[in-house]
PDB file of C-alpha atoms in Angstrom:
ATOM      1  CA  MET J  27      22.741  -2.426 -18.072  1.00  0.00           C
ATOM      2  CA  ALA J  28      24.918  -3.657 -14.640  1.00  0.00           C
ATOM      3  CA  VAL J  29      25.088  -7.674 -14.857  1.00  0.00           C
ATOM      4  CA  ILE J  30      23.644  -7.868 -11.438  1.00  0.00           C
ATOM      5  CA  THR J  31      20.372  -6.278 -12.899  1.00  0.00           C
ATOM      6  CA  ASP J  32      20.771  -8.456 -15.681  1.00  0.00           C
ATOM      7  CA  ILE J  33      20.529 -11.177 -13.289  1.00  0.00           C
ATOM      8  CA  ALA J  34      17.842 -10.044 -11.232  1.00  0.00           C
ATOM      9  CA  ASP J  35      15.824  -9.608 -14.642  1.00  0.00           C
ATOM     10  CA  ALA J  36      16.552 -13.110 -15.288  1.00  0.00           C
ATOM     11  CA  VAL J  37      15.325 -14.190 -12.097  1.00  0.00           C
ATOM     12  CA  THR J  38      12.174 -12.445 -12.270  1.00  0.00           C
ATOM     13  CA  ALA J  39      11.687 -13.451 -15.786  1.00  0.00           C
ATOM     14  CA  GLU J  40      11.802 -17.120 -14.449  1.00  0.00           C
ATOM     15  CA  LEU J  41       9.574 -16.652 -11.855  1.00  0.00           C
ATOM     16  CA  ASN J  42       7.143 -15.241 -13.790  1.00  0.00           C
ATOM     17  CA  SER J  43       7.396 -17.894 -16.671  1.00  0.00           C
ATOM     18  CA  ASP J  44       7.378 -21.228 -14.495  1.00  0.00           C
ATOM     19  CA  ASP J  45       4.198 -22.442 -12.477  1.00  0.00           C
ATOM     20  CA  PHE J  46       4.807 -22.628  -8.975  1.00  0.00           C
ATOM     21  CA  GLY J  47       1.357 -23.505  -7.703  1.00  0.00           C
ATOM     22  CA  ILE J  48      -0.064 -20.112  -6.750  1.00  0.00           C
ATOM     23  CA  THR J  49      -0.642 -17.160  -8.975  1.00  0.00           C
ATOM     24  CA  PHE J  50       1.693 -14.257  -8.862  1.00  0.00           C
ATOM     25  CA  THR J  51       3.318 -11.617 -10.755  1.00  0.00           C
ATOM     26  CA  ALA J  52       7.241 -10.871  -9.568  1.00  0.00           C
ATOM     27  CA  GLN J  53       8.455  -7.711 -10.124  1.00  0.00           C
ATOM     28  CA  ARG J  54      12.392  -6.253  -9.738  1.00  0.00           C
ATOM     29  CA  LEU J  55      12.430  -3.472  -7.371  1.00  0.00           C
ATOM     30  CA  TYR J  56      15.043  -1.289  -5.859  1.00  0.00           C
ATOM     31  CA  GLN J  57      13.136  -0.683  -2.840  1.00  0.00           C
ATOM     32  CA  PRO J  58      10.263  -3.229  -1.905  1.00  0.00           C
ATOM     33  CA  LEU J  59       8.285  -0.724  -0.212  1.00  0.00           C
ATOM     34  CA  PHE J  60       4.282  -1.272   0.033  1.00  0.00           C
ATOM     35  CA  GLU J  61       1.663  -0.189   2.095  1.00  0.00           C
ATOM     36  CA  LEU J  62       0.417  -3.042   4.188  1.00  0.00           C
ATOM     37  CA  ALA J  63      -2.999  -2.462   2.893  1.00  0.00           C
ATOM     38  CA  ASP J  64      -1.631  -3.764  -0.588  1.00  0.00           C
ATOM     39  CA  MET J  65      -0.391  -6.649   1.276  1.00  0.00           C
ATOM     40  CA  LYS J  66      -3.473  -8.814   0.925  1.00  0.00           C
ATOM     41  CA  ASP J  67      -2.187  -9.714  -2.408  1.00  0.00           C
ATOM     42  CA  LEU J  68       0.769 -12.202  -2.693  1.00  0.00           C
ATOM     43  CA  HIS J  69       3.817 -10.073  -3.253  1.00  0.00           C
ATOM     44  CA  VAL J  70       7.109 -11.638  -4.973  1.00  0.00           C
ATOM     45  CA  THR J  71       9.734  -9.108  -5.225  1.00  0.00           C
ATOM     46  CA  VAL J  72      13.083  -9.431  -6.503  1.00  0.00           C
ATOM     47  CA  VAL J  73      16.026  -7.075  -5.235  1.00  0.00           C
ATOM     48  CA  PRO J  74      19.631  -7.134  -6.082  1.00  0.00           C
ATOM     49  CA  ARG J  75      21.429  -7.234  -2.661  1.00  0.00           C
ATOM     50  CA  GLY J  76      24.928  -7.570  -3.472  1.00  0.00           C
ATOM     51  CA  VAL J  77      28.242  -8.713  -5.184  1.00  0.00           C
ATOM     52  CA  ALA J  78      31.448 -10.355  -3.987  1.00  0.00           C
ATOM     53  CA  ILE J  79      34.545 -10.767  -6.665  1.00  0.00           C
ATOM     54  CA  HIS J  80      37.090 -13.432  -5.909  1.00  0.00           C
ATOM     55  CA  SER J  81      39.974 -14.549  -8.124  1.00  0.00           C
ATOM     56  CA  GLY J  82      39.444 -16.974 -10.367  1.00  0.00           C
ATOM     57  CA  GLY J  83      42.289 -17.375 -13.009  1.00  0.00           C
ATOM     58  CA  ARG J  84      44.770 -15.494 -14.638  1.00  0.00           C
ATOM     59  CA  SER J  85      42.092 -14.188 -17.025  1.00  0.00           C
ATOM     60  CA  HIS J  86      38.989 -13.831 -14.909  1.00  0.00           C
ATOM     61  CA  ASN J  87      37.449 -13.369 -11.611  1.00  0.00           C
ATOM     62  CA  HIS J  88      34.684 -15.218  -9.788  1.00  0.00           C
ATOM     63  CA  HIS J  89      31.817 -12.600  -9.421  1.00  0.00           C
ATOM     64  CA  ASP J  90      29.500 -13.955  -6.705  1.00  0.00           C
ATOM     65  CA  TYR J  91      26.098 -11.914  -7.162  1.00  0.00           C
ATOM     66  CA  GLN J  92      23.625 -11.820  -4.539  1.00  0.00           C
ATOM     67  CA  ILE J  93      19.645 -11.632  -5.632  1.00  0.00           C
ATOM     68  CA  ASP J  94      16.878 -11.169  -2.871  1.00  0.00           C
ATOM     69  CA  VAL J  95      13.437 -13.094  -3.408  1.00  0.00           C
ATOM     70  CA  ALA J  96      10.950 -11.645  -1.018  1.00  0.00           C
ATOM     71  CA  VAL J  97       7.781 -13.460  -0.394  1.00  0.00           C
ATOM     72  CA  GLN J  98       5.009 -11.603   1.117  1.00  0.00           C
ATOM     73  CA  LYS J  99       1.347 -11.913   2.327  1.00  0.00           C
ATOM     74  CA  LYS J 100      -0.924 -10.353   5.055  1.00  0.00           C
ATOM     75  CA  PHE J 101      -2.679 -13.308   6.059  1.00  0.00           C
ATOM     76  CA  ASP J 102      -5.801 -13.221   8.014  1.00  0.00           C
ATOM     77  CA  SER J 103      -5.370 -15.821  10.596  1.00  0.00           C
ATOM     78  CA  GLU J 104      -2.101 -17.557  11.731  1.00  0.00           C
ATOM     79  CA  SER J 105      -3.184 -20.805  10.612  1.00  0.00           C
ATOM     80  CA  PRO J 106      -1.147 -23.661   8.778  1.00  0.00           C
ATOM     81  CA  VAL J 107      -4.207 -23.519   6.297  1.00  0.00           C
ATOM     82  CA  GLU J 108      -3.110 -19.928   5.462  1.00  0.00           C
ATOM     83  CA  LEU J 109       0.626 -20.175   5.894  1.00  0.00           C
ATOM     84  CA  ASP J 110       1.529 -23.529   4.556  1.00  0.00           C
ATOM     85  CA  PRO J 111       1.095 -23.095   0.825  1.00  0.00           C
ATOM     86  CA  LEU J 112       3.517 -19.837   1.633  1.00  0.00           C
ATOM     87  CA  MET J 113       6.018 -21.902   2.966  1.00  0.00           C
ATOM     88  CA  ASP J 114       5.657 -24.120   0.039  1.00  0.00           C
ATOM     89  CA  LEU J 115       6.106 -21.572  -2.141  1.00  0.00           C
ATOM     90  CA  VAL J 116       9.139 -20.184  -0.690  1.00  0.00           C
ATOM     91  CA  GLN J 117      10.579 -23.900  -0.980  1.00  0.00           C
ATOM     92  CA  ALA J 118       9.461 -24.308  -4.805  1.00  0.00           C
ATOM     93  CA  VAL J 119      11.176 -21.036  -5.387  1.00  0.00           C
ATOM     94  CA  ALA J 120      14.189 -21.870  -3.500  1.00  0.00           C
ATOM     95  CA  ASP J 121      14.221 -25.440  -5.665  1.00  0.00           C
ATOM     96  CA  HIS J 122      13.390 -23.764  -8.912  1.00  0.00           C
ATOM     97  CA  PHE J 123      17.052 -22.370  -9.128  1.00  0.00           C
ATOM     98  CA  ARG J 124      19.176 -24.989  -7.871  1.00  0.00           C
ATOM     99  CA  LEU J 125      21.765 -26.493  -9.822  1.00  0.00           C
ATOM    100  CA  GLN J 126      20.612 -24.510 -12.666  1.00  0.00           C
ATOM    101  CA  ARG J 127      22.077 -21.240 -15.038  1.00  0.00           C
ATOM    102  CA  LEU J 128      19.228 -18.757 -15.512  1.00  0.00           C
ATOM    103  CA  SER J 129      17.472 -19.562 -18.943  1.00  0.00           C
ATOM    104  CA  SER J 130      17.914 -15.885 -20.011  1.00  0.00           C
ATOM    105  CA  TYR J 131      21.353 -15.117 -18.525  1.00  0.00           C
ATOM    106  CA  PRO J 132      23.003 -18.705 -18.754  1.00  0.00           C
ATOM    107  CA  ASP J 133      26.546 -16.990 -17.879  1.00  0.00           C
ATOM    108  CA  ALA J 134      25.145 -17.255 -14.228  1.00  0.00           C
ATOM    109  CA  MET J 135      25.453 -20.347 -12.692  1.00  0.00           C
ATOM    110  CA  TRP J 136      23.636 -21.101  -9.392  1.00  0.00           C
ATOM    111  CA  LEU J 137      26.196 -21.135  -6.391  1.00  0.00           C
ATOM    112  CA  LYS J 138      24.143 -21.050  -2.977  1.00  0.00           C
ATOM    113  CA  THR J 139      20.648 -20.305  -1.546  1.00  0.00           C
ATOM    114  CA  GLU J 140      19.945 -19.051   1.776  1.00  0.00           C
ATOM    115  CA  ASN J 141      16.805 -18.644   3.521  1.00  0.00           C
ATOM    116  CA  VAL J 142      17.312 -17.705   7.083  1.00  0.00           C
ATOM    117  CA  PRO J 143      15.622 -16.985   8.868  1.00  0.00           C
ATOM    118  CA  ILE J 144      12.599 -19.160   6.961  1.00  0.00           C
ATOM    119  CA  TYR J 145      10.292 -16.176   7.651  1.00  0.00           C
ATOM    120  CA  ALA J 146      10.357 -12.747   9.386  1.00  0.00           C
ATOM    121  CA  GLN J 147       9.125 -13.588  13.388  1.00  0.00           C
ATOM    122  CA  GLU J 148       8.839  -9.498  13.789  1.00  0.00           C
ATOM    123  CA  HIS J 149       6.597  -8.927  10.474  1.00  0.00           C
ATOM    124  CA  MET J 150       4.543 -11.928  11.870  1.00  0.00           C
ATOM    125  CA  GLU J 151       4.179 -10.396  15.461  1.00  0.00           C
ATOM    126  CA  GLN J 152       3.916  -6.752  14.309  1.00  0.00           C
ATOM    127  CA  LEU J 153       2.219  -6.705  11.055  1.00  0.00           C
ATOM    128  CA  ARG J 154       0.668 -10.077  10.913  1.00  0.00           C
ATOM    129  CA  GLN J 155       2.203 -10.544   7.383  1.00  0.00           C
ATOM    130  CA  PHE J 156       4.216 -13.326   5.910  1.00  0.00           C
ATOM    131  CA  THR J 157       7.700 -12.380   4.961  1.00  0.00           C
ATOM    132  CA  SER J 158      10.200 -14.738   3.654  1.00  0.00           C
ATOM    133  CA  ILE J 159      13.585 -13.761   2.094  1.00  0.00           C
ATOM    134  CA  ILE J 160      15.441 -15.943  -0.202  1.00  0.00           C
ATOM    135  CA  THR J 161      19.231 -14.948  -0.977  1.00  0.00           C
ATOM    136  CA  PHE J 162      20.402 -16.474  -4.286  1.00  0.00           C
ATOM    137  CA  THR J 163      23.990 -16.533  -4.894  1.00  0.00           C
ATOM    138  CA  PHE J 164      24.823 -16.974  -8.785  1.00  0.00           C
ATOM    139  CA  ARG J 165      28.471 -16.908  -9.904  1.00  0.00           C
ATOM    140  CA  VAL J 166      29.662 -15.397 -13.279  1.00  0.00           C
ATOM    141  CA  ALA J 167      33.430 -15.272 -14.461  1.00  0.00           C
ATOM    142  CA  ARG J 168      34.345 -12.594 -16.348  1.00  0.00           C
TER     143      ARG J 168
ATOM    144  CA  MET B  12     -12.534  10.707  50.366  1.00  0.00           C
ATOM    145  CA  VAL B  13     -13.443  11.975  46.879  1.00  0.00           C
ATOM    146  CA  ASP B  14     -10.659  11.756  44.477  1.00  0.00           C
ATOM    147  CA  LEU B  15     -11.225  14.928  42.682  1.00  0.00           C
ATOM    148  CA  LEU B  16      -8.491  14.253  39.755  1.00  0.00           C
ATOM    149  CA  GLU B  17     -10.642  11.006  39.386  1.00  0.00           C
ATOM    150  CA  GLN B  18     -14.102  12.673  38.930  1.00  0.00           C
ATOM    151  CA  GLY B  19     -12.619  15.414  36.822  1.00  0.00           C
ATOM    152  CA  SER B  20     -10.811  12.845  34.550  1.00  0.00           C
ATOM    153  CA  ASN B  21     -14.119  10.597  34.233  1.00  0.00           C
ATOM    154  CA  TRP B  22     -16.248  13.554  33.581  1.00  0.00           C
ATOM    155  CA  LEU B  23     -13.763  14.641  30.663  1.00  0.00           C
ATOM    156  CA  GLN B  24     -13.939  10.960  29.378  1.00  0.00           C
ATOM    157  CA  ALA B  25     -17.443  11.261  29.511  1.00  0.00           C
ATOM    158  CA  GLN B  26     -17.358  14.404  27.513  1.00  0.00           C
ATOM    159  CA  ARG B  27     -15.218  13.094  24.970  1.00  0.00           C
ATOM    160  CA  HIS B  28     -17.421   9.910  24.544  1.00  0.00           C
ATOM    161  CA  LEU B  29     -20.543  12.305  23.985  1.00  0.00           C
ATOM    162  CA  HIS B  30     -19.323  15.151  22.063  1.00  0.00           C
ATOM    163  CA  ALA B  31     -16.250  13.887  20.081  1.00  0.00           C
ATOM    164  CA  SER B  32     -16.511  10.470  18.754  1.00  0.00           C
ATOM    165  CA  ARG B  33     -18.198   8.377  16.371  1.00  0.00           C
ATOM    166  CA  THR B  34     -19.642   4.948  15.733  1.00  0.00           C
ATOM    167  CA  VAL B  35     -17.138   2.199  14.708  1.00  0.00           C
ATOM    168  CA  THR B  36     -17.530  -1.390  14.577  1.00  0.00           C
ATOM    169  CA  TYR B  37     -15.013  -3.380  16.376  1.00  0.00           C
ATOM    170  CA  GLN B  38     -14.541  -6.971  15.088  1.00  0.00           C
ATOM    171  CA  ARG B  39     -12.445 -10.118  16.231  1.00  0.00           C
ATOM    172  CA  GLY B  40     -13.346 -12.749  14.297  1.00  0.00           C
ATOM    173  CA  ALA B  41     -16.810 -13.216  13.562  1.00  0.00           C
ATOM    174  CA  GLU B  42     -17.672 -10.985  16.928  1.00  0.00           C
ATOM    175  CA  THR B  43     -18.595  -7.676  16.380  1.00  0.00           C
ATOM    176  CA  VAL B  44     -19.585  -4.839  18.426  1.00  0.00           C
ATOM    177  CA  ASP B  45     -20.461  -1.157  17.324  1.00  0.00           C
ATOM    178  CA  LEU B  46     -19.174   1.387  19.700  1.00  0.00           C
ATOM    179  CA  GLN B  47     -18.550   5.203  20.009  1.00  0.00           C
ATOM    180  CA  ALA B  48     -14.381   6.227  19.440  1.00  0.00           C
ATOM    181  CA  THR B  49     -12.531   9.247  19.324  1.00  0.00           C
ATOM    182  CA  ILE B  50     -10.082   9.169  16.538  1.00  0.00           C
ATOM    183  CA  GLY B  51      -6.116  10.176  17.137  1.00  0.00           C
ATOM    184  CA  LYS B  52      -3.125   9.290  16.617  1.00  0.00           C
ATOM    185  CA  THR B  53       0.564   8.509  17.639  1.00  0.00           C
ATOM    186  CA  VAL B  54       4.007   8.793  16.340  1.00  0.00           C
ATOM    187  CA  PHE B  55       6.286   5.853  17.503  1.00  0.00           C
ATOM    188  CA  GLU B  56       9.830   6.245  17.072  1.00  0.00           C
ATOM    189  CA  ILE B  57      11.936   2.793  16.564  1.00  0.00           C
ATOM    190  CA  ASP B  58      15.112   2.255  16.429  1.00  0.00           C
ATOM    191  CA  ASN B  59      15.565  -0.271  13.428  1.00  0.00           C
ATOM    192  CA  GLY B  60      18.782  -1.892  14.985  1.00  0.00           C
ATOM    193  CA  TYR B  61      21.132  -0.448  12.414  1.00  0.00           C
ATOM    194  CA  GLY B  62      21.481   3.063  14.015  1.00  0.00           C
ATOM    195  CA  ILE B  63      18.316   4.574  12.269  1.00  0.00           C
ATOM    196  CA  SER B  64      15.175   5.727  13.951  1.00  0.00           C
ATOM    197  CA  GLU B  65      12.122   5.182  11.870  1.00  0.00           C
ATOM    198  CA  LYS B  66       8.882   6.998  12.508  1.00  0.00           C
ATOM    199  CA  THR B  67       5.424   5.049  12.320  1.00  0.00           C
ATOM    200  CA  GLU B  68       2.172   6.563  12.774  1.00  0.00           C
ATOM    201  CA  SER B  69      -0.699   4.580  13.951  1.00  0.00           C
ATOM    202  CA  ARG B  70      -4.352   5.855  13.539  1.00  0.00           C
ATOM    203  CA  ASP B  71      -5.735   5.427  17.288  1.00  0.00           C
ATOM    204  CA  PHE B  72      -9.250   4.872  18.276  1.00  0.00           C
ATOM    205  CA  LEU B  73     -10.465   5.899  22.004  1.00  0.00           C
ATOM    206  CA  ILE B  74     -13.038   3.950  23.444  1.00  0.00           C
ATOM    207  CA  ARG B  75     -14.552   3.265  26.878  1.00  0.00           C
ATOM    208  CA  THR B  76     -13.150   0.335  28.547  1.00  0.00           C
ATOM    209  CA  ALA B  77     -16.576  -0.800  29.442  1.00  0.00           C
ATOM    210  CA  ASP B  78     -18.023  -0.794  25.870  1.00  0.00           C
ATOM    211  CA  LEU B  79     -15.390  -3.637  24.474  1.00  0.00           C
ATOM    212  CA  VAL B  80     -18.114  -6.184  25.207  1.00  0.00           C
ATOM    213  CA  LEU B  81     -17.536  -9.361  22.980  1.00  0.00           C
ATOM    214  CA  THR B  82     -19.482 -12.542  23.376  1.00  0.00           C
ATOM    215  CA  GLY B  83     -21.002 -10.830  26.549  1.00  0.00           C
ATOM    216  CA  GLN B  84     -17.621 -10.577  28.315  1.00  0.00           C
ATOM    217  CA  GLN B  85     -15.449  -7.462  28.599  1.00  0.00           C
ATOM    218  CA  VAL B  86     -12.240  -7.877  26.735  1.00  0.00           C
ATOM    219  CA  LEU B  87      -9.262  -5.950  26.100  1.00  0.00           C
ATOM    220  CA  PRO B  88      -7.805  -5.421  22.178  1.00  0.00           C
ATOM    221  CA  GLN B  89      -5.422  -7.826  20.755  1.00  0.00           C
ATOM    222  CA  ARG B  90      -3.181  -7.793  18.064  1.00  0.00           C
ATOM    223  CA  GLY B  91      -5.138  -9.019  14.820  1.00  0.00           C
ATOM    224  CA  ASP B  92      -8.810  -7.387  16.004  1.00  0.00           C
ATOM    225  CA  ARG B  93     -10.360  -4.921  13.422  1.00  0.00           C
ATOM    226  CA  ILE B  94     -11.682  -1.710  13.585  1.00  0.00           C
ATOM    227  CA  ARG B  95     -13.920  -0.725  10.443  1.00  0.00           C
ATOM    228  CA  GLU B  96     -14.715   2.744  10.291  1.00  0.00           C
ATOM    229  CA  THR B  97     -17.186   3.988   7.632  1.00  0.00           C
ATOM    230  CA  GLN B  98     -17.364   7.494   5.677  1.00  0.00           C
ATOM    231  CA  GLY B  99     -20.204   7.967   3.298  1.00  0.00           C
ATOM    232  CA  ALA B 100     -19.973   4.633   1.343  1.00  0.00           C
ATOM    233  CA  THR B 101     -16.521   3.820   2.110  1.00  0.00           C
ATOM    234  CA  THR B 102     -15.370   1.354   4.848  1.00  0.00           C
ATOM    235  CA  PHE B 103     -11.974   1.765   6.140  1.00  0.00           C
ATOM    236  CA  VAL B 104     -10.525  -1.010   7.960  1.00  0.00           C
ATOM    237  CA  TYR B 105      -8.181  -1.022  10.422  1.00  0.00           C
ATOM    238  CA  GLU B 106      -5.939  -3.812  12.566  1.00  0.00           C
ATOM    239  CA  VAL B 107      -4.838  -3.526  15.949  1.00  0.00           C
ATOM    240  CA  MET B 108      -1.178  -3.367  15.706  1.00  0.00           C
ATOM    241  CA  ALA B 109       1.892  -1.641  16.810  1.00  0.00           C
ATOM    242  CA  PRO B 110       5.573  -1.007  15.709  1.00  0.00           C
ATOM    243  CA  GLY B 111       8.573  -2.851  17.484  1.00  0.00           C
ATOM    244  CA  LYS B 112       8.091  -3.507  20.880  1.00  0.00           C
ATOM    245  CA  GLU B 113       5.440  -1.143  21.681  1.00  0.00           C
ATOM    246  CA  PRO B 114       2.087  -1.983  23.261  1.00  0.00           C
ATOM    247  CA  HIS B 115      -0.985  -2.426  20.948  1.00  0.00           C
ATOM    248  CA  TYR B 116      -3.152  -0.449  23.235  1.00  0.00           C
ATOM    249  CA  ARG B 117      -2.644   1.772  26.572  1.00  0.00           C
ATOM    250  CA  TYR B 118      -5.083   3.081  28.812  1.00  0.00           C
ATOM    251  CA  SER B 119      -5.445   6.801  27.990  1.00  0.00           C
ATOM    252  CA  ASP B 120      -6.075   7.919  31.890  1.00  0.00           C
ATOM    253  CA  PRO B 121      -4.894   7.003  35.042  1.00  0.00           C
ATOM    254  CA  TYR B 122      -8.410   5.476  35.990  1.00  0.00           C
ATOM    255  CA  ARG B 123      -8.477   2.822  33.009  1.00  0.00           C
ATOM    256  CA  GLN B 124     -11.789   4.464  31.760  1.00  0.00           C
ATOM    257  CA  THR B 125     -10.499   4.867  28.384  1.00  0.00           C
ATOM    258  CA  LEU B 126      -8.461   2.700  25.892  1.00  0.00           C
ATOM    259  CA  ARG B 127      -6.171   4.147  23.232  1.00  0.00           C
ATOM    260  CA  ILE B 128      -6.053   1.191  20.822  1.00  0.00           C
ATOM    261  CA  HIS B 129      -3.314   1.646  18.182  1.00  0.00           C
ATOM    262  CA  THR B 130      -4.045   0.333  14.473  1.00  0.00           C
ATOM    263  CA  LYS B 131      -3.117   0.541  10.955  1.00  0.00           C
ATOM    264  CA  HIS B 132      -4.882   0.888   7.603  1.00  0.00           C
ATOM    265  CA  ILE B 133      -5.324  -2.408   6.053  1.00  0.00           C
ATOM    266  CA  ASP B 134      -8.315  -2.430   3.433  1.00  0.00           C
ATOM    267  CA  THR B 135     -10.403   0.100   2.070  1.00  0.00           C
ATOM    268  CA  GLN B 136     -13.806  -1.243   1.116  1.00  0.00           C
ATOM    269  CA  GLY B 137     -16.781   0.176  -1.099  1.00  0.00           C
ATOM    270  CA  VAL B 138     -14.664   2.536  -3.256  1.00  0.00           C
TER     271      VAL B 138
END
């Protein structure tokens, strides 16, 4: 299997095995397409994003694999009571992988986390849905 | 002077209301009102910013502007309001919204007698 899908699976497995304070089941998908009616339940989706290859040494390269983790939920009211726990979850997920190697794919070492924008304003305005995408970069030397 | 176009339009809106509508429940927070609505649709074509055009279909509810009264005041639709439509034992819940920068409602006639409210299906209850 492709390394990036192995890494995405390892990310998914860690998300499902650890406690983040909110119950969810992460799933790896190629296309995170959902019906709005299904979004009343929290969705955590792992999607392979891209890879950049840099020279590492005479015998190997650095492969920087980007993995997106999307946290999505349709809310009833745009209130902190409902949205703050989702922001907490985003931070917990972002913090979880920091400075770590993936448990089930230890060749992949965390390199970078990006969460820009923190949440999608257009989803909030148009769909009344919270969408936050965390992009992790994991480095594999091979 | 009588505006024949306005008279004709109003008559048509009245016929639509009388003969081509069903009862739905309009909801904003805890406030609700039952009113007659005609079901329609709008296909929006939105540029996603990457040169690709995306088509989105909304379910539209056409209601008389004067019927949308909540807490004793005539109001206009707001994003996030909900419309509950019951068919048999099933209630379909729609939320007022529109894609992109499209308005979430518009007047259906030049004389502001009828509102066309754009919605998306968000829940099904009682299945």
